[in-house]
Each structure stands twice: as C-alpha cells, then as structure tokens.
C-alpha cells in the first residue's frame, strides 16, 4: 500500500516539475527562469527521498538529497549575485523587463 | 498508524507544491510569481520531508533514528535557505529596477 503511495507521489512531483519547466523555458525575464529553476531544484530534493523509499535505501539517498540541497542553494545565490553585477540586457534602463535574450 | 500520519503529511506537501506551481504559471509578474513560489515551496518541502522522517521511524533502531535526524537537518536547511534565496532574487530584481505589476496593467 505504502509503496503504491510513494510511487504515485513521485509521479505527481515529476509532473509538477514538468509544469514548472514551462516557466523555465518560456518565462519572459531571466528572473522568472531563475525562480523556476530554484523550484525544480527543491522538488528534486524531495523526489530523491521518494526514490530512496522506493528502492529501500533511504539511508543512502538522504545523503544525496543533502548534497543536492546545498548545491541548489549555492547555485541560486551565485546566479542572483551574478545578475546583480551584470544585468541582463533588456532589464537595463526601461525597467519593465521585456523579452530577455540569452 | 504512523504510516497514515506520514502519508497525510506527504499529501499535504504535494498539495502545497501544486498550488506553488499554479501560482508560478498563472501570476502576471515576476514578484507575484516569486510570492507564490517561495512560500509554498518552503512549507511544502518541509511538510514532505517531515513525513519521510516520520515514515522512517517505523523501525526504531539507532540507524533509522540517525537517518531521521539527517532528514530533519534537510528540513532545517530548506527552512533557512529557501527564504534566503527568495530574498536574494527580490533584492537583485529591485536593484536592477524591475517595476512591480500594477492593477489593470496587461503583461504576459
């Protein structure tokens, strides 16, 4: 019973990640993409715990989840600092943040 | 019994995640999207992680308690790190002069 629940929970998390991927690909500004990437990273941490229960090795997957959480946090802060130093092209000046190129 | 409690916690967390994703997709502007994503994400992940810690305590051996302690550390770290990341995003966007959305303004 519990294995089924974990399986369906993992699939639900995966579908939510796919939905957040829409904002990552099509978001109008760079910051929308960053928020979406941060959200997907948090969901990945949780998904690793689901996989750990499904494979019956939660003790191993917990360490991976801890490492992934730290990595996600550092990536987020580094990206925020980077864009503070070097603004993306379209958000300079007019401020509204239109279509932002790569 | 403990299974049902853990399942309830995990289901509540997935519900919060779903609301966060809904806000991320539907809100009109970066700040409002951040408002939806930041809060629901931190609460949802803490709920799910607490559910896993409880589920793991079914067999009360020292190893299981250690693993549950590690899962609790994940929850603590997410609870500190997620608001910090949200704050950093907002600070950067404000420093770059991105204006918040006003009522009636049409923006994709």
XYZ file of C-alpha atoms in Angstrom, chain A residues 5-101:
97
model
C 1.526 5.761 -2.434
C 5.218 6.623 -2.782
C 5.152 5.712 -6.466
C 2.164 7.948 -7.206
C 3.642 10.726 -5.058
C 6.876 10.605 -7.052
C 4.967 10.714 -10.320
C 2.966 13.717 -9.059
C 6.170 15.559 -8.120
C 7.597 14.754 -11.549
C 4.506 16.155 -13.302
C 4.728 19.323 -11.199
C 8.376 19.675 -12.228
C 7.327 19.383 -15.874
C 4.731 22.123 -15.355
C 7.353 24.375 -13.742
C 9.621 23.658 -16.714
C 7.163 25.622 -18.864
C 8.028 28.791 -16.946
C 11.727 27.921 -17.169
C 11.605 27.694 -20.966
C 9.132 30.458 -21.781
C 9.408 32.897 -18.880
C 9.684 36.485 -20.067
C 12.564 37.616 -17.843
C 15.705 35.969 -16.567
C 14.374 36.079 -13.005
C 11.302 34.027 -13.899
C 13.653 31.373 -15.178
C 15.751 31.564 -12.005
C 12.719 31.184 -9.729
C 11.534 28.228 -11.770
C 14.977 26.598 -11.650
C 15.122 27.046 -7.876
C 11.674 25.488 -7.548
C 12.645 22.496 -9.678
C 15.743 22.034 -7.527
C 13.691 21.940 -4.329
C 11.344 19.411 -5.903
C 14.339 17.299 -6.932
C 15.449 17.086 -3.293
C 12.032 15.733 -2.354
C 11.954 13.403 -5.358
C 15.268 11.876 -4.238
C 13.636 10.946 -0.921
C 10.739 9.307 -2.798
C 13.219 7.320 -4.892
C 15.064 6.312 -1.732
C 11.915 4.839 -0.210
C 11.058 3.074 -3.472
C 14.498 1.486 -3.733
C 14.522 0.682 0.019
C 17.796 2.545 0.520
C 16.624 5.731 2.220
C 19.861 5.945 4.247
C 21.869 6.282 1.051
C 19.570 8.658 -0.802
C 19.322 11.013 2.174
C 22.994 11.916 1.751
C 22.446 12.597 -1.944
C 19.466 14.779 -1.066
C 21.536 16.778 1.450
C 24.275 17.351 -1.140
C 21.712 18.370 -3.746
C 20.051 20.846 -1.377
C 23.375 22.544 -0.619
C 24.286 22.658 -4.311
C 20.905 24.130 -5.267
C 21.199 26.852 -2.622
C 24.721 27.831 -3.682
C 23.737 27.872 -7.380
C 20.766 30.119 -6.616
C 22.808 32.617 -4.613
C 25.581 32.652 -7.212
C 23.123 33.343 -10.045
C 21.428 36.131 -8.076
C 24.787 37.773 -7.306
C 25.934 37.362 -10.907
C 22.906 39.112 -12.357
C 23.243 41.887 -9.778
C 26.764 42.548 -11.011
C 25.990 42.139 -14.730
C 22.353 42.942 -15.515
C 20.654 41.075 -18.354
C 20.376 43.280 -21.429
C 16.654 44.066 -21.569
C 16.171 44.914 -17.889
C 18.741 47.713 -18.072
C 17.134 51.139 -18.423
C 13.458 50.795 -19.206
C 12.901 48.546 -16.224
C 9.811 46.604 -17.180
C 11.850 43.561 -18.149
C 10.626 42.575 -21.576
C 11.951 39.747 -23.677
C 15.423 38.921 -22.455
C 17.906 37.312 -24.762
